[in-house]
């Protein structure tokens, strides 16, 4: 027992259990984060060991009520923002580190954005798409460069999309509705599949299955659904945060959310839009060298997985030629 306790204070823990305890501390240092990545890379079995330890810890969550005071103290802390090493690893590494890069950024119960209830902060690195299993059985896929905060209470399951995009497959629970806050709007569901995006000061809610309602009132308040706009499958709502009005349109939702399956689908789409969408995954800036190409219409399916990079795939599949410059840009020219 003494040996286990003292191992918690080792400069470099040697077991999955001690690393789990270290990474759950409030204010994990950049040095600890870097050391944790080194430990993962040292042995391919370390990833499965860490996942097993985390699963075992999750089974103890039923006892969390007995430690409410400790949890309240932890949730009053702050997340240390010096995560540069982890973000770089998430975008470039392979193997165990790439599999866990976003996962280790899930710092349970210690972070808080202004005006956001305490909960877990989930982060995906630029260029990385990450699958997340929530404790209620819901599944979420985070698009590239996305931040999402999750907090559960007795009356509701609350998620805040801070940036980027996320696809939700919500476990049905009529007694505990699921809500996603996007700036000044609330997306309320009981069980469904939908996607939410927040980019360039424009928000989109796309419904694949079930029903959602979009309003301005938190689900915990009376008449939360009053004046809310309901969506049907195949519809997308578009709005600008801070402004009145919400536009509903019918789109190919499966194609619009194909990124969750690690592919991009474009049908008769301007090349400028294709470049803008693909730029989130390309790893380097892409610039259309000839402005006349911007309006060229493109129909294509671009895989986001495999050995070939996205820019190389675009060079091979689209009627364009890509020139790599010394300053790291990819110039798009006519084929």
Tab-separated table of C-alpha atoms in Angstrom:
chain	number	residue	atom	x	y	z
A	1	UNK	CA	0.000	0.000	0.000
A	2	UNK	CA	2.806	2.424	0.929
A	3	UNK	CA	4.540	1.622	-2.339
A	4	UNK	CA	1.362	2.404	-4.298
A	5	UNK	CA	0.903	5.698	-2.490
A	6	UNK	CA	4.476	6.841	-3.003
A	7	UNK	CA	4.290	5.877	-6.700
A	8	UNK	CA	1.687	8.606	-7.175
A	9	UNK	CA	4.406	11.177	-6.562
A	10	UNK	CA	7.024	9.652	-8.893
A	11	UNK	CA	8.337	12.097	-11.450
A	12	UNK	CA	7.517	9.547	-14.168
A	13	UNK	CA	4.858	7.004	-13.112
A	14	UNK	CA	5.381	3.505	-14.452
A	15	UNK	CA	1.849	2.027	-14.355
A	16	UNK	CA	-1.466	2.840	-16.020
A	17	UNK	CA	-3.134	3.336	-12.635
A	18	UNK	CA	-0.619	5.920	-11.463
A	19	UNK	CA	-0.732	7.730	-14.807
A	20	UNK	CA	-4.522	7.831	-14.566
A	21	UNK	CA	-4.278	9.411	-11.125
A	22	UNK	CA	-1.682	11.891	-12.382
A	23	UNK	CA	-3.723	12.938	-15.432
A	24	UNK	CA	-6.875	13.437	-13.339
A	25	UNK	CA	-5.218	16.049	-11.135
A	26	UNK	CA	-6.413	19.641	-11.549
A	27	UNK	CA	-3.825	21.707	-13.417
A	28	UNK	CA	-1.857	18.927	-15.158
A	29	UNK	CA	1.485	20.431	-16.148
A	30	UNK	CA	2.866	20.466	-19.679
A	31	UNK	CA	5.833	18.388	-18.409
A	32	UNK	CA	3.468	15.681	-17.126
A	33	UNK	CA	1.528	15.691	-20.389
A	34	UNK	CA	4.743	15.256	-22.382
A	35	UNK	CA	5.927	12.472	-20.071
A	36	UNK	CA	2.565	10.729	-20.424
A	37	UNK	CA	2.924	10.709	-24.225
A	38	UNK	CA	6.450	9.292	-23.878
A	39	UNK	CA	5.079	6.509	-21.651
A	40	UNK	CA	2.386	5.669	-24.212
A	41	UNK	CA	4.940	5.462	-27.014
A	42	UNK	CA	7.312	3.290	-24.996
A	43	UNK	CA	5.131	0.156	-25.205
A	44	UNK	CA	2.171	-0.599	-27.482
A	45	UNK	CA	0.404	-2.318	-24.535
A	46	UNK	CA	0.349	0.900	-22.494
A	47	UNK	CA	-2.670	2.234	-24.392
A	48	UNK	CA	-4.842	-0.801	-23.599
A	49	UNK	CA	-3.628	-0.783	-19.987
A	50	UNK	CA	-4.605	2.857	-19.592
A	51	UNK	CA	-8.022	2.286	-21.187
A	52	UNK	CA	-8.637	-0.667	-18.839
A	53	UNK	CA	-7.725	1.467	-15.824
A	54	UNK	CA	-10.055	4.241	-16.954
A	55	UNK	CA	-12.885	1.729	-17.517
A	56	UNK	CA	-12.412	0.383	-14.012
A	57	UNK	CA	-12.543	3.888	-12.619
A	58	UNK	CA	-15.760	4.616	-14.507
A	59	UNK	CA	-17.428	1.656	-12.797
A	60	UNK	CA	-16.811	3.373	-9.483
A	61	UNK	CA	-18.717	6.468	-10.610
A	62	UNK	CA	-21.866	5.114	-8.945
A	63	UNK	CA	-20.186	5.917	-5.647
A	64	UNK	CA	-19.554	9.526	-6.619
A	65	UNK	CA	-22.325	10.814	-4.364
A	66	UNK	CA	-20.237	9.900	-1.347
A	67	UNK	CA	-17.479	12.194	-2.577
A	68	UNK	CA	-19.570	15.203	-3.685
A	69	UNK	CA	-17.514	17.595	-1.586
A	70	UNK	CA	-14.284	16.449	-3.243
A	71	UNK	CA	-15.844	16.711	-6.693
A	72	UNK	CA	-17.116	20.210	-5.959
A	73	UNK	CA	-13.616	21.246	-4.926
A	74	UNK	CA	-12.094	19.778	-8.084
A	75	UNK	CA	-14.681	21.426	-10.306
A	76	UNK	CA	-13.718	24.791	-8.902
A	77	UNK	CA	-10.244	24.486	-10.441
A	78	UNK	CA	-8.872	25.589	-13.767
A	79	UNK	CA	-7.492	23.727	-16.747
A	80	UNK	CA	-3.870	24.523	-17.487
A	81	UNK	CA	-3.829	25.760	-21.069
A	82	UNK	CA	-0.235	24.824	-21.919
A	83	UNK	CA	-1.229	21.865	-24.126
A	84	UNK	CA	0.893	22.642	-27.148
A	85	UNK	CA	2.711	19.313	-27.138
A	86	UNK	CA	-0.583	17.406	-27.080
A	87	UNK	CA	-2.127	19.402	-29.901
A	88	UNK	CA	0.928	18.833	-32.089
A	89	UNK	CA	0.871	15.125	-31.305
A	90	UNK	CA	-2.815	14.933	-32.153
A	91	UNK	CA	-2.211	16.395	-35.584
A	92	UNK	CA	0.943	14.521	-36.588
A	93	UNK	CA	1.549	11.372	-34.559
A	94	UNK	CA	0.520	7.815	-35.395
A	95	UNK	CA	-0.168	4.678	-33.373
A	96	UNK	CA	-1.027	4.923	-29.696
A	97	UNK	CA	-0.369	8.655	-29.429
A	98	UNK	CA	-2.643	9.515	-32.360
A	99	UNK	CA	-5.372	7.277	-30.952
A	100	UNK	CA	-5.242	9.014	-27.582
A	101	UNK	CA	-4.257	12.564	-28.473
A	102	UNK	CA	-7.741	13.995	-28.076
A	103	UNK	CA	-8.676	11.491	-25.383
A	104	UNK	CA	-6.012	12.736	-22.975
A	105	UNK	CA	-7.328	16.258	-23.429
A	106	UNK	CA	-10.526	15.175	-21.700
A	107	UNK	CA	-9.800	16.666	-18.295
A	108	UNK	CA	-12.673	15.507	-16.084
A	109	UNK	CA	-14.524	17.987	-13.954
A	110	UNK	CA	-11.793	20.584	-13.580
A	111	UNK	CA	-12.408	23.102	-16.377
A	112	UNK	CA	-14.906	25.881	-16.745
A	113	UNK	CA	-15.580	28.306	-19.569
A	114	UNK	CA	-17.174	31.638	-18.594
A	115	UNK	CA	-20.918	31.109	-18.157
A	116	UNK	CA	-20.643	27.346	-18.732
A	117	UNK	CA	-21.526	24.780	-16.021
A	118	UNK	CA	-18.590	22.759	-14.705
A	119	UNK	CA	-18.121	19.495	-16.566
A	120	UNK	CA	-15.774	17.651	-18.877
A	121	UNK	CA	-13.997	19.476	-21.673
A	122	UNK	CA	-13.466	17.403	-24.829
A	123	UNK	CA	-11.003	18.692	-27.434
A	124	UNK	CA	-10.008	17.416	-30.884
A	125	UNK	CA	-6.770	18.611	-32.446
A	126	UNK	CA	-6.614	20.379	-35.823
A	127	UNK	CA	-6.797	17.802	-38.599
A	128	UNK	CA	-8.150	15.083	-36.296
A	129	UNK	CA	-11.660	13.580	-36.081
A	130	UNK	CA	-12.349	11.965	-32.712
A	131	UNK	CA	-15.050	9.589	-31.458
A	132	UNK	CA	-16.242	10.057	-27.862
A	133	UNK	CA	-18.490	7.803	-25.750
A	134	UNK	CA	-20.408	9.764	-23.117
A	135	UNK	CA	-21.374	8.267	-19.779
A	136	UNK	CA	-25.111	8.217	-20.613
A	137	UNK	CA	-24.537	5.970	-23.640
A	138	UNK	CA	-24.645	8.788	-26.191
A	139	UNK	CA	-21.939	8.864	-28.839
A	140	UNK	CA	-20.308	11.996	-30.222
A	141	UNK	CA	-17.894	12.511	-33.108
A	142	UNK	CA	-15.828	15.681	-32.861
A	143	UNK	CA	-14.774	17.302	-36.119
A	144	UNK	CA	-11.314	18.796	-36.552
A	145	UNK	CA	-10.339	21.547	-34.092
A	146	UNK	CA	-13.462	21.266	-31.924
A	147	UNK	CA	-14.102	21.994	-28.226
A	148	UNK	CA	-17.150	20.713	-26.372
A	149	UNK	CA	-18.081	20.811	-22.699
A	150	UNK	CA	-20.428	18.255	-21.109
A	151	UNK	CA	-22.230	18.484	-17.754
A	152	UNK	CA	-24.987	16.199	-16.431
A	153	UNK	CA	-27.592	17.034	-13.803
A	154	UNK	CA	-30.793	15.373	-12.617
A	155	UNK	CA	-33.021	17.401	-14.933
A	156	UNK	CA	-30.944	17.390	-18.134
A	157	UNK	CA	-27.815	16.426	-20.011
A	158	UNK	CA	-26.150	19.681	-21.094
A	159	UNK	CA	-23.510	20.115	-23.777
A	160	UNK	CA	-21.904	23.370	-24.887
A	161	UNK	CA	-20.296	23.509	-28.338
A	162	UNK	CA	-17.514	26.054	-27.870
A	163	UNK	CA	-16.075	25.820	-31.386
A	164	UNK	CA	-15.960	23.509	-34.396
A	165	UNK	CA	-18.545	20.843	-35.166
A	166	UNK	CA	-19.899	17.691	-33.549
A	167	UNK	CA	-22.165	14.821	-34.588
A	168	UNK	CA	-24.441	13.418	-31.873
A	169	UNK	CA	-26.091	10.002	-31.595
A	170	UNK	CA	-28.101	10.590	-28.425
A	171	UNK	CA	-29.245	7.799	-26.107
A	172	UNK	CA	-32.990	8.149	-25.559
A	173	UNK	CA	-34.054	9.309	-22.101
A	174	UNK	CA	-37.315	11.256	-21.964
A	175	UNK	CA	-36.809	11.966	-18.257
A	176	UNK	CA	-33.444	13.610	-18.847
A	177	UNK	CA	-33.471	15.630	-22.102
A	178	UNK	CA	-30.263	16.269	-24.008
A	179	UNK	CA	-29.405	19.891	-24.804
A	180	UNK	CA	-26.631	21.391	-26.936
A	181	UNK	CA	-25.948	25.094	-26.437
A	182	UNK	CA	-24.553	26.967	-29.444
A	183	UNK	CA	-23.864	30.555	-28.461
A	184	UNK	CA	-27.326	32.055	-27.707
A	185	UNK	CA	-29.388	29.076	-28.992
A	186	UNK	CA	-30.364	25.776	-27.359
A	187	UNK	CA	-30.875	22.542	-29.316
A	188	UNK	CA	-33.131	20.245	-27.259
A	189	UNK	CA	-33.695	16.511	-27.950
A	190	UNK	CA	-34.635	13.305	-26.120
A	191	UNK	CA	-32.978	10.823	-28.482
A	192	UNK	CA	-31.882	11.361	-32.070
A	193	UNK	CA	-29.007	11.814	-34.520
A	194	UNK	CA	-27.961	15.323	-35.486
A	195	UNK	CA	-24.923	17.528	-36.081
A	196	UNK	CA	-24.104	21.029	-34.879
A	197	UNK	CA	-21.436	23.331	-36.317
A	198	UNK	CA	-20.138	26.744	-35.263
A	199	UNK	CA	-17.747	28.338	-37.742
A	200	UNK	CA	-17.030	31.889	-38.853
A	201	UNK	CA	-19.805	33.286	-36.667
A	202	UNK	CA	-22.441	31.100	-38.318
A	203	UNK	CA	-24.137	28.114	-36.705
A	204	UNK	CA	-25.778	25.117	-38.365
A	205	UNK	CA	-27.973	22.372	-36.923
A	206	UNK	CA	-28.508	19.389	-39.250
A	207	UNK	CA	-30.995	16.648	-38.355
A	208	UNK	CA	-30.554	13.077	-39.608
A	209	UNK	CA	-33.086	11.223	-37.449
A	210	UNK	CA	-35.711	12.040	-34.811
A	211	UNK	CA	-36.666	15.590	-33.867
A	212	UNK	CA	-34.955	18.579	-32.311
A	213	UNK	CA	-36.195	21.998	-31.255
A	214	UNK	CA	-34.064	25.138	-31.430
A	215	UNK	CA	-34.836	27.983	-29.058
A	216	UNK	CA	-33.225	30.450	-26.661
A	217	UNK	CA	-34.342	29.044	-23.286
A	218	UNK	CA	-32.484	26.447	-21.222
A	219	UNK	CA	-34.303	23.130	-20.869
A	220	UNK	CA	-34.303	23.527	-17.082
A	221	UNK	CA	-36.626	26.516	-17.256
A	222	UNK	CA	-40.387	26.589	-17.743
A	223	UNK	CA	-41.667	26.834	-21.317
A	224	UNK	CA	-38.244	26.002	-22.760
A	225	UNK	CA	-39.874	24.778	-25.972
A	226	UNK	CA	-42.153	27.778	-26.343
A	227	UNK	CA	-41.386	29.579	-29.620
A	228	UNK	CA	-38.706	27.010	-30.395
A	229	UNK	CA	-38.317	25.967	-34.046
A	230	UNK	CA	-38.708	22.228	-34.677
A	231	UNK	CA	-36.678	20.427	-37.354
A	232	UNK	CA	-37.639	17.307	-39.290
A	233	UNK	CA	-35.104	14.769	-40.635
A	234	UNK	CA	-33.294	16.108	-43.673
A	235	UNK	CA	-33.574	19.723	-42.573
A	236	UNK	CA	-30.854	22.132	-41.537
A	237	UNK	CA	-31.263	25.308	-39.507
A	238	UNK	CA	-28.822	28.158	-40.084
A	239	UNK	CA	-28.481	31.209	-37.859
A	240	UNK	CA	-26.063	33.918	-36.805
A	241	UNK	CA	-25.443	34.051	-33.043
A	242	UNK	CA	-26.607	37.307	-31.508
A	243	UNK	CA	-29.089	38.028	-34.260
A	244	UNK	CA	-32.778	37.279	-34.560
A	245	UNK	CA	-34.044	34.913	-37.174
A	246	UNK	CA	-33.352	31.314	-38.140
A	247	UNK	CA	-33.455	29.907	-41.669
A	248	UNK	CA	-34.584	26.306	-42.239
A	249	UNK	CA	-33.696	24.530	-45.455
A	250	UNK	CA	-33.726	20.965	-46.798
A	251	UNK	CA	-30.313	19.525	-47.651
A	252	UNK	CA	-28.538	16.200	-48.148
A	253	UNK	CA	-27.719	15.838	-44.459
A	254	UNK	CA	-25.821	12.562	-44.903
A	255	UNK	CA	-23.457	14.249	-47.365
A	256	UNK	CA	-23.149	17.380	-45.230
A	257	UNK	CA	-22.103	15.313	-42.207
A	258	UNK	CA	-20.002	12.740	-44.080
A	259	UNK	CA	-16.898	13.986	-42.230
A	260	UNK	CA	-18.020	11.856	-39.267
A	261	UNK	CA	-17.280	8.801	-41.459
A	262	UNK	CA	-13.878	10.231	-42.391
A	263	UNK	CA	-14.796	11.455	-45.861
A	264	UNK	CA	-15.875	14.689	-47.514
A	265	UNK	CA	-18.692	14.633	-50.064
A	266	UNK	CA	-19.215	17.436	-52.566
A	267	UNK	CA	-21.880	17.622	-55.262
A	268	UNK	CA	-21.715	20.449	-57.798
A	269	UNK	CA	-19.880	22.578	-55.219
A	270	UNK	CA	-17.724	25.651	-55.953
A	271	UNK	CA	-14.009	24.856	-55.655
A	272	UNK	CA	-13.647	27.722	-53.165
A	273	UNK	CA	-16.039	25.901	-50.803
A	274	UNK	CA	-14.210	22.595	-51.325
A	275	UNK	CA	-10.865	24.215	-50.476
A	276	UNK	CA	-12.348	25.905	-47.412
A	277	UNK	CA	-13.853	22.640	-46.105
A	278	UNK	CA	-10.786	20.520	-46.887
A	279	UNK	CA	-8.506	23.105	-45.315
A	280	UNK	CA	-9.552	21.964	-41.816
A	281	UNK	CA	-7.915	18.585	-42.442
A	282	UNK	CA	-5.085	19.340	-44.879
A	283	UNK	CA	-2.338	20.241	-42.415
A	284	UNK	CA	-1.166	23.256	-44.447
A	285	UNK	CA	-2.787	26.384	-45.939
A	286	UNK	CA	-4.367	25.905	-49.365
A	287	UNK	CA	-4.636	28.925	-51.643
A	288	UNK	CA	-6.376	29.189	-55.022
A	289	UNK	CA	-3.676	30.829	-57.146
A	290	UNK	CA	-6.039	31.651	-60.024
A	291	UNK	CA	-9.176	33.504	-58.764
A	292	UNK	CA	-11.079	32.296	-61.847
A	293	UNK	CA	-10.942	28.749	-60.415
A	294	UNK	CA	-12.924	29.703	-57.292
A	295	UNK	CA	-16.312	29.284	-59.021
A	296	UNK	CA	-15.454	26.014	-60.797
A	297	UNK	CA	-18.075	23.385	-59.824
A	298	UNK	CA	-16.768	20.135	-58.338
A	299	UNK	CA	-18.359	16.742	-57.596
A	300	UNK	CA	-16.130	14.431	-55.581
A	301	UNK	CA	-15.725	12.162	-52.555
A	302	UNK	CA	-12.457	12.774	-50.680
A	303	UNK	CA	-11.358	10.141	-48.115
A	304	UNK	CA	-9.818	11.491	-44.916
A	305	UNK	CA	-8.023	8.248	-44.011
A	306	UNK	CA	-5.211	6.209	-45.545
A	307	UNK	CA	-1.546	6.735	-46.273
A	308	UNK	CA	-1.971	9.427	-48.928
A	309	UNK	CA	-2.477	12.956	-47.643
A	310	UNK	CA	-5.656	14.866	-48.399
A	311	UNK	CA	-3.884	17.405	-50.622
A	312	UNK	CA	-2.321	14.607	-52.696
A	313	UNK	CA	-5.738	12.989	-53.085
A	314	UNK	CA	-7.226	16.281	-54.237
A	315	UNK	CA	-4.387	16.660	-56.748
A	316	UNK	CA	-5.173	13.197	-58.128
A	317	UNK	CA	-8.989	13.314	-58.075
A	318	UNK	CA	-9.834	16.919	-58.966
A	319	UNK	CA	-9.096	18.865	-62.191
A	320	UNK	CA	-6.387	20.874	-60.423
A	321	UNK	CA	-2.625	20.952	-59.994
A	322	UNK	CA	-1.098	21.548	-56.576
A	323	UNK	CA	2.190	23.377	-56.147
A	324	UNK	CA	3.910	23.141	-52.753
A	325	UNK	CA	5.759	26.331	-51.871
A	326	UNK	CA	8.793	26.852	-49.651
A	327	UNK	CA	6.692	28.728	-47.075
A	328	UNK	CA	4.459	25.687	-46.518
A	329	UNK	CA	1.447	26.646	-48.647
A	330	UNK	CA	-0.321	24.556	-51.280
A	331	UNK	CA	-1.131	26.664	-54.352
A	332	UNK	CA	-4.121	25.430	-56.365
A	333	UNK	CA	-3.854	25.950	-60.128
A	334	UNK	CA	-5.805	24.776	-63.172
A	335	UNK	CA	-4.917	21.295	-64.405
